[in-house]
């Protein structure tokens, strides 16, 4: 019943910045720990970042290397992924996801703990 929609993807030059946003038009997301994932052509989906319900706990996947920041607004309506120093290898479809249970307080990088997924937004980084 959680229906997530991602936005903000597009074409950006290497070294540039881009911010993605995730929301549910029907409800706030404050009850859920949230995550961002990406999937490049020919590769499996990979975790990018995760954030707890409160926003106080964040975790990042192996490809981030300090370049990305996950955050959520105070009302719990939106989860953002701020990306900087983008590289061509960041090119992928980016998905947001909600944890399978409500009221989980921690941020997790385990993909199997997420249940509801958006349809993705394309990020393309040119050289």
mmCIF file of N, CA and C in Angstrom:
data_model
loop_
_atom_site.group_PDB
_atom_site.id
_atom_site.type_symbol
_atom_site.label_atom_id
_atom_site.label_comp_id
_atom_site.label_asym_id
_atom_site.label_seq_id
_atom_site.Cartn_x
_atom_site.Cartn_y
_atom_site.Cartn_z
ATOM 1 N N UNK A 1 0.804 -1.209 0.000
ATOM 2 C CA UNK A 1 0.000 0.000 0.000
ATOM 3 C C UNK A 1 0.844 1.268 0.000
ATOM 4 N N UNK A 2 2.132 1.135 0.232
ATOM 5 C CA UNK A 2 3.035 2.266 0.085
ATOM 6 C C UNK A 2 3.398 2.374 -1.394
ATOM 7 N N UNK A 3 3.110 3.506 -2.002
ATOM 8 C CA UNK A 3 3.385 3.728 -3.411
ATOM 9 C C UNK A 3 4.369 4.884 -3.546
ATOM 10 N N UNK A 4 5.609 4.547 -3.796
ATOM 11 C CA UNK A 4 6.682 5.520 -3.826
ATOM 12 C C UNK A 4 6.937 6.022 -5.230
ATOM 13 N N UNK A 5 7.282 7.297 -5.324
ATOM 14 C CA UNK A 5 7.599 7.931 -6.592
ATOM 15 C C UNK A 5 8.902 8.689 -6.450
ATOM 16 N N UNK A 6 9.861 8.402 -7.328
ATOM 17 C CA UNK A 6 11.128 9.107 -7.342
ATOM 18 C C UNK A 6 11.104 10.208 -8.397
ATOM 19 N N UNK A 7 11.850 11.265 -8.139
ATOM 20 C CA UNK A 7 11.985 12.343 -9.103
ATOM 21 C C UNK A 7 13.362 12.971 -8.963
ATOM 22 N N UNK A 8 13.737 13.776 -9.942
ATOM 23 C CA UNK A 8 14.987 14.510 -9.883
ATOM 24 C C UNK A 8 16.102 13.955 -10.735
ATOM 25 N N UNK A 9 15.893 12.812 -11.356
ATOM 26 C CA UNK A 9 16.918 12.254 -12.215
ATOM 27 C C UNK A 9 17.085 13.050 -13.489
ATOM 28 N N UNK A 10 18.168 12.773 -14.185
ATOM 29 C CA UNK A 10 18.439 13.466 -15.426
ATOM 30 C C UNK A 10 19.864 13.274 -15.867
ATOM 31 N N UNK A 11 20.290 14.129 -16.771
ATOM 32 C CA UNK A 11 21.638 14.085 -17.332
ATOM 33 C C UNK A 11 22.499 15.146 -16.666
ATOM 34 N N UNK A 12 23.679 14.742 -16.222
ATOM 35 C CA UNK A 12 24.596 15.662 -15.564
ATOM 36 C C UNK A 12 26.018 15.333 -15.998
ATOM 37 N N UNK A 13 26.861 16.345 -16.054
ATOM 38 C CA UNK A 13 28.255 16.134 -16.414
ATOM 39 C C UNK A 13 29.044 15.594 -15.234
ATOM 40 N N UNK A 14 30.094 14.852 -15.525
ATOM 41 C CA UNK A 14 30.962 14.337 -14.474
ATOM 42 C C UNK A 14 31.459 15.468 -13.592
ATOM 43 N N UNK A 15 31.452 15.225 -12.293
ATOM 44 C CA UNK A 15 31.832 16.238 -11.332
ATOM 45 C C UNK A 15 30.685 17.109 -10.859
ATOM 46 N N UNK A 16 29.546 16.986 -11.483
ATOM 47 C CA UNK A 16 28.392 17.787 -11.127
ATOM 48 C C UNK A 16 27.597 17.210 -9.975
ATOM 49 N N UNK A 17 26.485 17.860 -9.684
ATOM 50 C CA UNK A 17 25.638 17.484 -8.559
ATOM 51 C C UNK A 17 24.205 17.282 -9.011
ATOM 52 N N UNK A 18 23.491 16.482 -8.236
ATOM 53 C CA UNK A 18 22.096 16.198 -8.526
ATOM 54 C C UNK A 18 21.419 15.781 -7.229
ATOM 55 N N UNK A 19 20.165 16.159 -7.060
ATOM 56 C CA UNK A 19 19.401 15.771 -5.879
ATOM 57 C C UNK A 19 18.151 15.018 -6.299
ATOM 58 N N UNK A 20 17.977 13.837 -5.751
ATOM 59 C CA UNK A 20 16.807 13.017 -6.003
ATOM 60 C C UNK A 20 15.837 13.140 -4.840
ATOM 61 N N UNK A 21 14.561 12.933 -5.122
ATOM 62 C CA UNK A 21 13.536 13.021 -4.101
ATOM 63 C C UNK A 21 12.597 11.832 -4.205
ATOM 64 N N UNK A 22 12.103 11.390 -3.066
ATOM 65 C CA UNK A 22 11.184 10.261 -2.997
ATOM 66 C C UNK A 22 10.009 10.636 -2.107
ATOM 67 N N UNK A 23 8.801 10.328 -2.556
ATOM 68 C CA UNK A 23 7.617 10.636 -1.767
ATOM 69 C C UNK A 23 6.504 9.657 -2.083
ATOM 70 N N UNK A 24 5.490 9.670 -1.236
ATOM 71 C CA UNK A 24 4.264 8.911 -1.428
ATOM 72 C C UNK A 24 3.132 9.928 -1.452
ATOM 73 N N UNK A 25 2.422 10.009 -2.555
ATOM 74 C CA UNK A 25 1.382 11.019 -2.696
ATOM 75 C C UNK A 25 0.226 10.839 -1.717
ATOM 76 N N UNK A 26 0.053 9.634 -1.208
ATOM 77 C CA UNK A 26 -1.081 9.348 -0.356
ATOM 78 C C UNK A 26 -0.841 9.430 1.136
ATOM 79 N N UNK A 27 0.415 9.519 1.533
ATOM 80 C CA UNK A 27 0.707 9.483 2.961
ATOM 81 C C UNK A 27 2.099 10.015 3.242
ATOM 82 N N UNK A 28 2.345 10.298 4.487
ATOM 83 C CA UNK A 28 3.691 10.613 4.950
ATOM 84 C C UNK A 28 4.484 9.329 5.115
ATOM 85 N N UNK A 29 5.792 9.444 5.094
ATOM 86 C CA UNK A 29 6.678 8.298 5.226
ATOM 87 C C UNK A 29 7.354 8.237 6.588
ATOM 88 N N UNK A 30 6.836 8.985 7.530
ATOM 89 C CA UNK A 30 7.490 9.104 8.822
ATOM 90 C C UNK A 30 7.511 7.813 9.625
ATOM 91 N N UNK A 31 6.673 6.846 9.281
ATOM 92 C CA UNK A 31 6.625 5.588 10.013
ATOM 93 C C UNK A 31 7.676 4.588 9.553
ATOM 94 N N UNK A 32 8.410 4.909 8.493
ATOM 95 C CA UNK A 32 9.295 3.943 7.854
ATOM 96 C C UNK A 32 10.748 4.380 7.849
ATOM 97 N N UNK A 33 11.622 3.432 8.120
ATOM 98 C CA UNK A 33 13.004 3.597 7.711
ATOM 99 C C UNK A 33 13.051 3.495 6.186
ATOM 100 N N UNK A 34 13.917 4.268 5.560
ATOM 101 C CA UNK A 34 13.933 4.367 4.110
ATOM 102 C C UNK A 34 15.332 4.123 3.557
ATOM 103 N N UNK A 35 15.371 3.747 2.290
ATOM 104 C CA UNK A 35 16.643 3.526 1.629
ATOM 105 C C UNK A 35 16.636 3.991 0.191
ATOM 106 N N UNK A 36 17.824 4.227 -0.331
ATOM 107 C CA UNK A 36 18.047 4.482 -1.751
ATOM 108 C C UNK A 36 18.941 3.377 -2.311
ATOM 109 N N UNK A 37 18.598 2.917 -3.507
ATOM 110 C CA UNK A 37 19.350 1.879 -4.197
ATOM 111 C C UNK A 37 19.554 2.306 -5.644
ATOM 112 N N UNK A 38 20.518 1.701 -6.311
ATOM 113 C CA UNK A 38 20.626 1.929 -7.744
ATOM 114 C C UNK A 38 20.962 0.633 -8.468
ATOM 115 N N UNK A 39 20.667 0.629 -9.760
ATOM 116 C CA UNK A 39 20.926 -0.533 -10.584
ATOM 117 C C UNK A 39 21.422 -0.074 -11.948
ATOM 118 N N UNK A 40 22.649 -0.439 -12.266
ATOM 119 C CA UNK A 40 23.240 -0.138 -13.557
ATOM 120 C C UNK A 40 22.933 -1.264 -14.533
ATOM 121 N N UNK A 41 22.989 -0.986 -15.831
ATOM 122 C CA UNK A 41 22.722 -2.032 -16.819
ATOM 123 C C UNK A 41 23.619 -3.246 -16.630
ATOM 124 N N UNK A 42 23.019 -4.420 -16.618
ATOM 125 C CA UNK A 42 23.770 -5.654 -16.479
ATOM 126 C C UNK A 42 24.238 -5.979 -15.082
ATOM 127 N N UNK A 43 23.855 -5.178 -14.104
ATOM 128 C CA UNK A 43 24.294 -5.409 -12.740
ATOM 129 C C UNK A 43 23.096 -5.557 -11.805
ATOM 130 N N UNK A 44 23.357 -6.154 -10.653
ATOM 131 C CA UNK A 44 22.327 -6.293 -9.640
ATOM 132 C C UNK A 44 22.099 -4.966 -8.921
ATOM 133 N N UNK A 45 20.935 -4.830 -8.352
ATOM 134 C CA UNK A 45 20.623 -3.648 -7.570
ATOM 135 C C UNK A 45 21.551 -3.574 -6.358
ATOM 136 N N UNK A 46 22.012 -2.375 -6.044
ATOM 137 C CA UNK A 46 22.991 -2.166 -4.991
ATOM 138 C C UNK A 46 22.514 -1.064 -4.056
ATOM 139 N N UNK A 47 22.746 -1.244 -2.775
ATOM 140 C CA UNK A 47 22.342 -0.238 -1.809
ATOM 141 C C UNK A 47 23.230 0.992 -1.915
ATOM 142 N N UNK A 48 22.628 2.150 -1.779
ATOM 143 C CA UNK A 48 23.340 3.420 -1.822
ATOM 144 C C UNK A 48 23.363 4.082 -0.451
ATOM 145 N N UNK A 49 22.199 4.178 0.183
ATOM 146 C CA UNK A 49 22.099 4.874 1.459
ATOM 147 C C UNK A 49 20.840 4.447 2.186
ATOM 148 N N UNK A 50 20.827 4.644 3.489
ATOM 149 C CA UNK A 50 19.666 4.333 4.303
ATOM 150 C C UNK A 50 19.545 5.355 5.418
ATOM 151 N N UNK A 51 18.306 5.557 5.881
ATOM 152 C CA UNK A 51 18.053 6.543 6.923
ATOM 153 C C UNK A 51 16.967 6.037 7.856
ATOM 154 N N UNK A 52 17.123 6.321 9.137
ATOM 155 C CA UNK A 52 16.154 5.899 10.132
ATOM 156 C C UNK A 52 14.914 6.780 10.095
ATOM 157 N N UNK A 53 13.903 6.395 10.863
ATOM 158 C CA UNK A 53 12.654 7.155 10.911
ATOM 159 C C UNK A 53 12.880 8.602 11.308
ATOM 160 N N UNK A 54 13.710 8.807 12.302
ATOM 161 C CA UNK A 54 13.957 10.151 12.807
ATOM 162 C C UNK A 54 14.919 10.947 11.932
ATOM 163 N N UNK A 55 15.665 10.261 11.094
ATOM 164 C CA UNK A 55 16.703 10.907 10.323
ATOM 165 C C UNK A 55 18.025 11.015 11.045
ATOM 166 N N UNK A 56 18.069 10.563 12.285
ATOM 167 C CA UNK A 56 19.266 10.700 13.074
ATOM 168 C C UNK A 56 20.340 9.665 12.806
ATOM 169 N N UNK A 57 19.987 8.597 12.131
ATOM 170 C CA UNK A 57 20.937 7.533 11.827
ATOM 171 C C UNK A 57 20.956 7.303 10.325
ATOM 172 N N UNK A 58 22.128 7.409 9.722
ATOM 173 C CA UNK A 58 22.281 7.177 8.289
ATOM 174 C C UNK A 58 23.423 6.208 8.036
ATOM 175 N N UNK A 59 23.302 5.461 6.938
ATOM 176 C CA UNK A 59 24.336 4.530 6.521
ATOM 177 C C UNK A 59 24.486 4.617 5.010
ATOM 178 N N UNK A 60 25.683 4.273 4.520
ATOM 179 C CA UNK A 60 25.977 4.414 3.101
ATOM 180 C C UNK A 60 26.623 3.161 2.542
ATOM 181 N N UNK A 61 26.338 2.907 1.273
ATOM 182 C CA UNK A 61 26.877 1.756 0.589
ATOM 183 C C UNK A 61 28.303 1.972 0.141
ATOM 184 N N UNK A 62 28.912 0.920 -0.413
ATOM 185 C CA UNK A 62 30.348 0.961 -0.727
ATOM 186 C C UNK A 62 30.744 1.894 -1.854
ATOM 187 N N UNK A 63 29.832 2.273 -2.722
ATOM 188 C CA UNK A 63 30.188 3.112 -3.857
ATOM 189 C C UNK A 63 30.092 4.609 -3.590
ATOM 190 N N UNK A 64 29.646 4.995 -2.411
ATOM 191 C CA UNK A 64 29.370 6.400 -2.135
ATOM 192 C C UNK A 64 30.647 7.198 -1.879
ATOM 193 N N UNK A 65 31.500 6.698 -1.014
ATOM 194 C CA UNK A 65 32.790 7.327 -0.706
ATOM 195 C C UNK A 65 32.649 8.796 -0.313
ATOM 196 N N UNK A 66 31.666 9.096 0.516
ATOM 197 C CA UNK A 66 31.507 10.432 1.045
ATOM 198 C C UNK A 66 30.872 11.434 0.115
ATOM 199 N N UNK A 67 30.441 11.031 -1.060
ATOM 200 C CA UNK A 67 29.916 11.968 -2.048
ATOM 201 C C UNK A 67 28.423 12.217 -1.945
ATOM 202 N N UNK A 68 27.692 11.334 -1.289
ATOM 203 C CA UNK A 68 26.233 11.431 -1.241
ATOM 204 C C UNK A 68 25.759 11.659 0.191
ATOM 205 N N UNK A 69 24.592 12.280 0.317
ATOM 206 C CA UNK A 69 23.964 12.497 1.610
ATOM 207 C C UNK A 69 22.484 12.170 1.516
ATOM 208 N N UNK A 70 22.008 11.319 2.411
ATOM 209 C CA UNK A 70 20.590 11.013 2.487
ATOM 210 C C UNK A 70 19.974 11.829 3.615
ATOM 211 N N UNK A 71 18.759 12.310 3.403
ATOM 212 C CA UNK A 71 18.089 13.118 4.408
ATOM 213 C C UNK A 71 16.588 12.993 4.248
ATOM 214 N N UNK A 72 15.863 13.465 5.247
ATOM 215 C CA UNK A 72 14.409 13.505 5.152
ATOM 216 C C UNK A 72 13.915 14.782 5.799
ATOM 217 N N UNK A 73 12.762 15.263 5.333
ATOM 218 C CA UNK A 73 12.234 16.507 5.856
ATOM 219 C C UNK A 73 11.579 16.267 7.205
ATOM 220 N N UNK A 74 11.343 17.347 7.921
ATOM 221 C CA UNK A 74 10.840 17.247 9.295
ATOM 222 C C UNK A 74 9.444 16.651 9.372
ATOM 223 N N UNK A 75 8.641 16.838 8.334
ATOM 224 C CA UNK A 75 7.286 16.299 8.314
ATOM 225 C C UNK A 75 7.234 14.832 7.928
ATOM 226 N N UNK A 76 8.343 14.286 7.439
ATOM 227 C CA UNK A 76 8.376 12.898 7.040
ATOM 228 C C UNK A 76 7.744 12.612 5.693
ATOM 229 N N UNK A 77 7.585 13.641 4.865
ATOM 230 C CA UNK A 77 6.932 13.465 3.574
ATOM 231 C C UNK A 77 7.888 13.119 2.440
ATOM 232 N N UNK A 78 9.152 13.453 2.600
ATOM 233 C CA UNK A 78 10.105 13.332 1.510
ATOM 234 C C UNK A 78 11.430 12.785 2.006
ATOM 235 N N UNK A 79 12.035 11.925 1.209
ATOM 236 C CA UNK A 79 13.387 11.447 1.455
ATOM 237 C C UNK A 79 14.243 11.852 0.267
ATOM 238 N N UNK A 80 15.352 12.521 0.528
ATOM 239 C CA UNK A 80 16.197 13.043 -0.529
ATOM 240 C C UNK A 80 17.542 12.334 -0.558
ATOM 241 N N UNK A 81 18.134 12.304 -1.736
ATOM 242 C CA UNK A 81 19.503 11.840 -1.912
ATOM 243 C C UNK A 81 20.261 12.930 -2.652
ATOM 244 N N UNK A 82 21.155 13.596 -1.943
ATOM 245 C CA UNK A 82 21.978 14.637 -2.527
ATOM 246 C C UNK A 82 23.280 14.010 -3.008
ATOM 247 N N UNK A 83 23.577 14.185 -4.274
ATOM 248 C CA UNK A 83 24.743 13.575 -4.885
ATOM 249 C C UNK A 83 25.659 14.658 -5.435
ATOM 250 N N UNK A 84 26.942 14.528 -5.158
ATOM 251 C CA UNK A 84 27.932 15.453 -5.672
ATOM 252 C C UNK A 84 29.117 14.668 -6.214
ATOM 253 N N UNK A 85 29.976 15.372 -6.956
ATOM 254 C CA UNK A 85 31.139 14.738 -7.584
ATOM 255 C C UNK A 85 30.731 13.467 -8.327
ATOM 256 N N UNK A 86 29.711 13.582 -9.128
ATOM 257 C CA UNK A 86 29.186 12.424 -9.844
ATOM 258 C C UNK A 86 30.172 11.922 -10.889
ATOM 259 N N UNK A 87 30.171 10.619 -11.051
ATOM 260 C CA UNK A 87 31.070 9.948 -11.975
ATOM 261 C C UNK A 87 30.261 9.150 -12.989
ATOM 262 N N UNK A 88 30.825 8.889 -14.164
ATOM 263 C CA UNK A 88 30.094 8.088 -15.148
ATOM 264 C C UNK A 88 29.621 6.745 -14.602
ATOM 265 N N UNK A 89 30.379 6.141 -13.709
ATOM 266 C CA UNK A 89 29.981 4.867 -13.135
ATOM 267 C C UNK A 89 28.794 4.971 -12.188
ATOM 268 N N UNK A 90 28.372 6.190 -11.845
ATOM 269 C CA UNK A 90 27.151 6.380 -11.072
ATOM 270 C C UNK A 90 25.897 6.266 -11.930
ATOM 271 N N UNK A 91 26.064 6.200 -13.232
ATOM 272 C CA UNK A 91 24.928 6.081 -14.131
ATOM 273 C C UNK A 91 24.129 4.825 -13.807
ATOM 274 N N UNK A 92 22.845 5.004 -13.526
ATOM 275 C CA UNK A 92 22.000 3.894 -13.106
ATOM 276 C C UNK A 92 20.579 4.398 -12.931
ATOM 277 N N UNK A 93 19.673 3.463 -12.744
ATOM 278 C CA UNK A 93 18.334 3.795 -12.284
ATOM 279 C C UNK A 93 18.364 3.794 -10.763
ATOM 280 N N UNK A 94 17.874 4.859 -10.162
ATOM 281 C CA UNK A 94 17.885 5.007 -8.716
ATOM 282 C C UNK A 94 16.484 4.784 -8.162
ATOM 283 N N UNK A 95 16.401 3.941 -7.143
ATOM 284 C CA UNK A 95 15.136 3.573 -6.526
ATOM 285 C C UNK A 95 15.130 3.963 -5.054
ATOM 286 N N UNK A 96 13.991 4.413 -4.569
ATOM 287 C CA UNK A 96 13.807 4.522 -3.132
ATOM 288 C C UNK A 96 12.941 3.359 -2.663
ATOM 289 N N UNK A 97 13.063 3.035 -1.389
ATOM 290 C CA UNK A 97 12.353 1.892 -0.844
ATOM 291 C C UNK A 97 11.997 2.142 0.613
ATOM 292 N N UNK A 98 10.888 1.548 1.033
ATOM 293 C CA UNK A 98 10.438 1.618 2.417
ATOM 294 C C UNK A 98 10.635 0.275 3.090
ATOM 295 N N UNK A 99 11.000 0.314 4.339
ATOM 296 C CA UNK A 99 11.193 -0.902 5.104
ATOM 297 C C UNK A 99 9.905 -1.714 5.178
ATOM 298 N N UNK A 100 10.037 -3.013 5.316
ATOM 299 C CA UNK A 100 8.878 -3.901 5.310
ATOM 300 C C UNK A 100 8.010 -3.786 6.555
ATOM 301 N N UNK A 101 8.534 -3.209 7.620
ATOM 302 C CA UNK A 101 7.788 -3.032 8.850
ATOM 303 C C UNK A 101 7.761 -1.555 9.232
ATOM 304 N N UNK A 102 6.663 -1.144 9.848
ATOM 305 C CA UNK A 102 6.592 0.219 10.345
ATOM 306 C C UNK A 102 7.273 0.308 11.700
ATOM 307 N N UNK A 103 7.665 1.512 12.041
ATOM 308 C CA UNK A 103 8.219 1.810 13.363
ATOM 309 C C UNK A 103 9.518 1.074 13.666
ATOM 310 N N UNK A 104 10.288 0.757 12.639
ATOM 311 C CA UNK A 104 11.646 0.267 12.833
ATOM 312 C C UNK A 104 12.549 1.480 13.024
ATOM 313 N N UNK A 105 13.311 1.497 14.090
ATOM 314 C CA UNK A 105 14.029 2.713 14.454
ATOM 315 C C UNK A 105 15.394 2.847 13.798
ATOM 316 N N UNK A 106 15.929 1.767 13.251
ATOM 317 C CA UNK A 106 17.286 1.802 12.731
ATOM 318 C C UNK A 106 17.321 1.964 11.221
ATOM 319 N N UNK A 107 18.449 2.388 10.709
ATOM 320 C CA UNK A 107 18.719 2.418 9.277
ATOM 321 C C UNK A 107 19.449 1.141 8.906
ATOM 322 N N UNK A 108 19.041 0.509 7.809
ATOM 323 C CA UNK A 108 19.648 -0.751 7.416
ATOM 324 C C UNK A 108 20.046 -0.741 5.945
ATOM 325 N N UNK A 109 21.158 -1.377 5.650
ATOM 326 C CA UNK A 109 21.622 -1.537 4.280
ATOM 327 C C UNK A 109 21.217 -2.885 3.684
ATOM 328 N N UNK A 110 20.497 -3.692 4.419
ATOM 329 C CA UNK A 110 20.074 -5.009 3.939
ATOM 330 C C UNK A 110 18.883 -4.873 3.007
ATOM 331 N N UNK A 111 19.082 -5.215 1.751
ATOM 332 C CA UNK A 111 18.030 -5.077 0.754
ATOM 333 C C UNK A 111 16.802 -5.922 1.081
ATOM 334 N N UNK A 112 17.002 -7.086 1.682
ATOM 335 C CA UNK A 112 15.877 -7.971 1.953
ATOM 336 C C UNK A 112 14.960 -7.467 3.058
ATOM 337 N N UNK A 113 15.323 -6.401 3.738
ATOM 338 C CA UNK A 113 14.451 -5.809 4.743
ATOM 339 C C UNK A 113 13.496 -4.770 4.162
ATOM 340 N N UNK A 114 13.660 -4.445 2.903
ATOM 341 C CA UNK A 114 12.787 -3.471 2.243
ATOM 342 C C UNK A 114 11.719 -4.183 1.436
ATOM 343 N N UNK A 115 10.532 -3.602 1.414
ATOM 344 C CA UNK A 115 9.391 -4.257 0.778
ATOM 345 C C UNK A 115 8.757 -3.432 -0.337
ATOM 346 N N UNK A 116 8.594 -2.146 -0.132
ATOM 347 C CA UNK A 116 7.924 -1.279 -1.091
ATOM 348 C C UNK A 116 8.951 -0.475 -1.870
ATOM 349 N N UNK A 117 8.813 -0.503 -3.190
ATOM 350 C CA UNK A 117 9.798 0.111 -4.077
ATOM 351 C C UNK A 117 9.139 1.066 -5.066
ATOM 352 N N UNK A 118 9.824 2.166 -5.359
ATOM 353 C CA UNK A 118 9.390 3.029 -6.434
ATOM 354 C C UNK A 118 9.776 2.450 -7.781
ATOM 355 N N UNK A 119 9.356 3.115 -8.841
ATOM 356 C CA UNK A 119 9.656 2.652 -10.191
ATOM 357 C C UNK A 119 11.010 3.122 -10.702
ATOM 358 N N UNK A 120 11.639 4.019 -10.000
ATOM 359 C CA UNK A 120 12.985 4.440 -10.330
ATOM 360 C C UNK A 120 13.045 5.715 -11.142
ATOM 361 N N UNK A 121 14.181 6.387 -11.044
ATOM 362 C CA UNK A 121 14.465 7.567 -11.846
ATOM 363 C C UNK A 121 15.871 7.428 -12.419
ATOM 364 N N UNK A 122 16.013 7.745 -13.698
ATOM 365 C CA UNK A 122 17.278 7.536 -14.396
ATOM 366 C C UNK A 122 18.248 8.672 -14.115
ATOM 367 N N UNK A 123 19.463 8.307 -13.745
ATOM 368 C CA UNK A 123 20.564 9.253 -13.603
ATOM 369 C C UNK A 123 21.639 8.875 -14.605
ATOM 370 N N UNK A 124 22.004 9.812 -15.449
ATOM 371 C CA UNK A 124 23.037 9.583 -16.450
ATOM 372 C C UNK A 124 24.134 10.624 -16.272
ATOM 373 N N UNK A 125 25.360 10.159 -16.099
ATOM 374 C CA UNK A 125 26.505 11.038 -15.895
ATOM 375 C C UNK A 125 27.410 10.929 -17.112
ATOM 376 N N UNK A 126 27.623 12.031 -17.782
ATOM 377 C CA UNK A 126 28.438 12.056 -18.984
ATOM 378 C C UNK A 126 29.873 12.459 -18.665
ATOM 379 N N UNK A 127 30.797 11.989 -19.496
ATOM 380 C CA UNK A 127 32.208 12.306 -19.310
ATOM 381 C C UNK A 127 32.528 13.695 -19.838
#
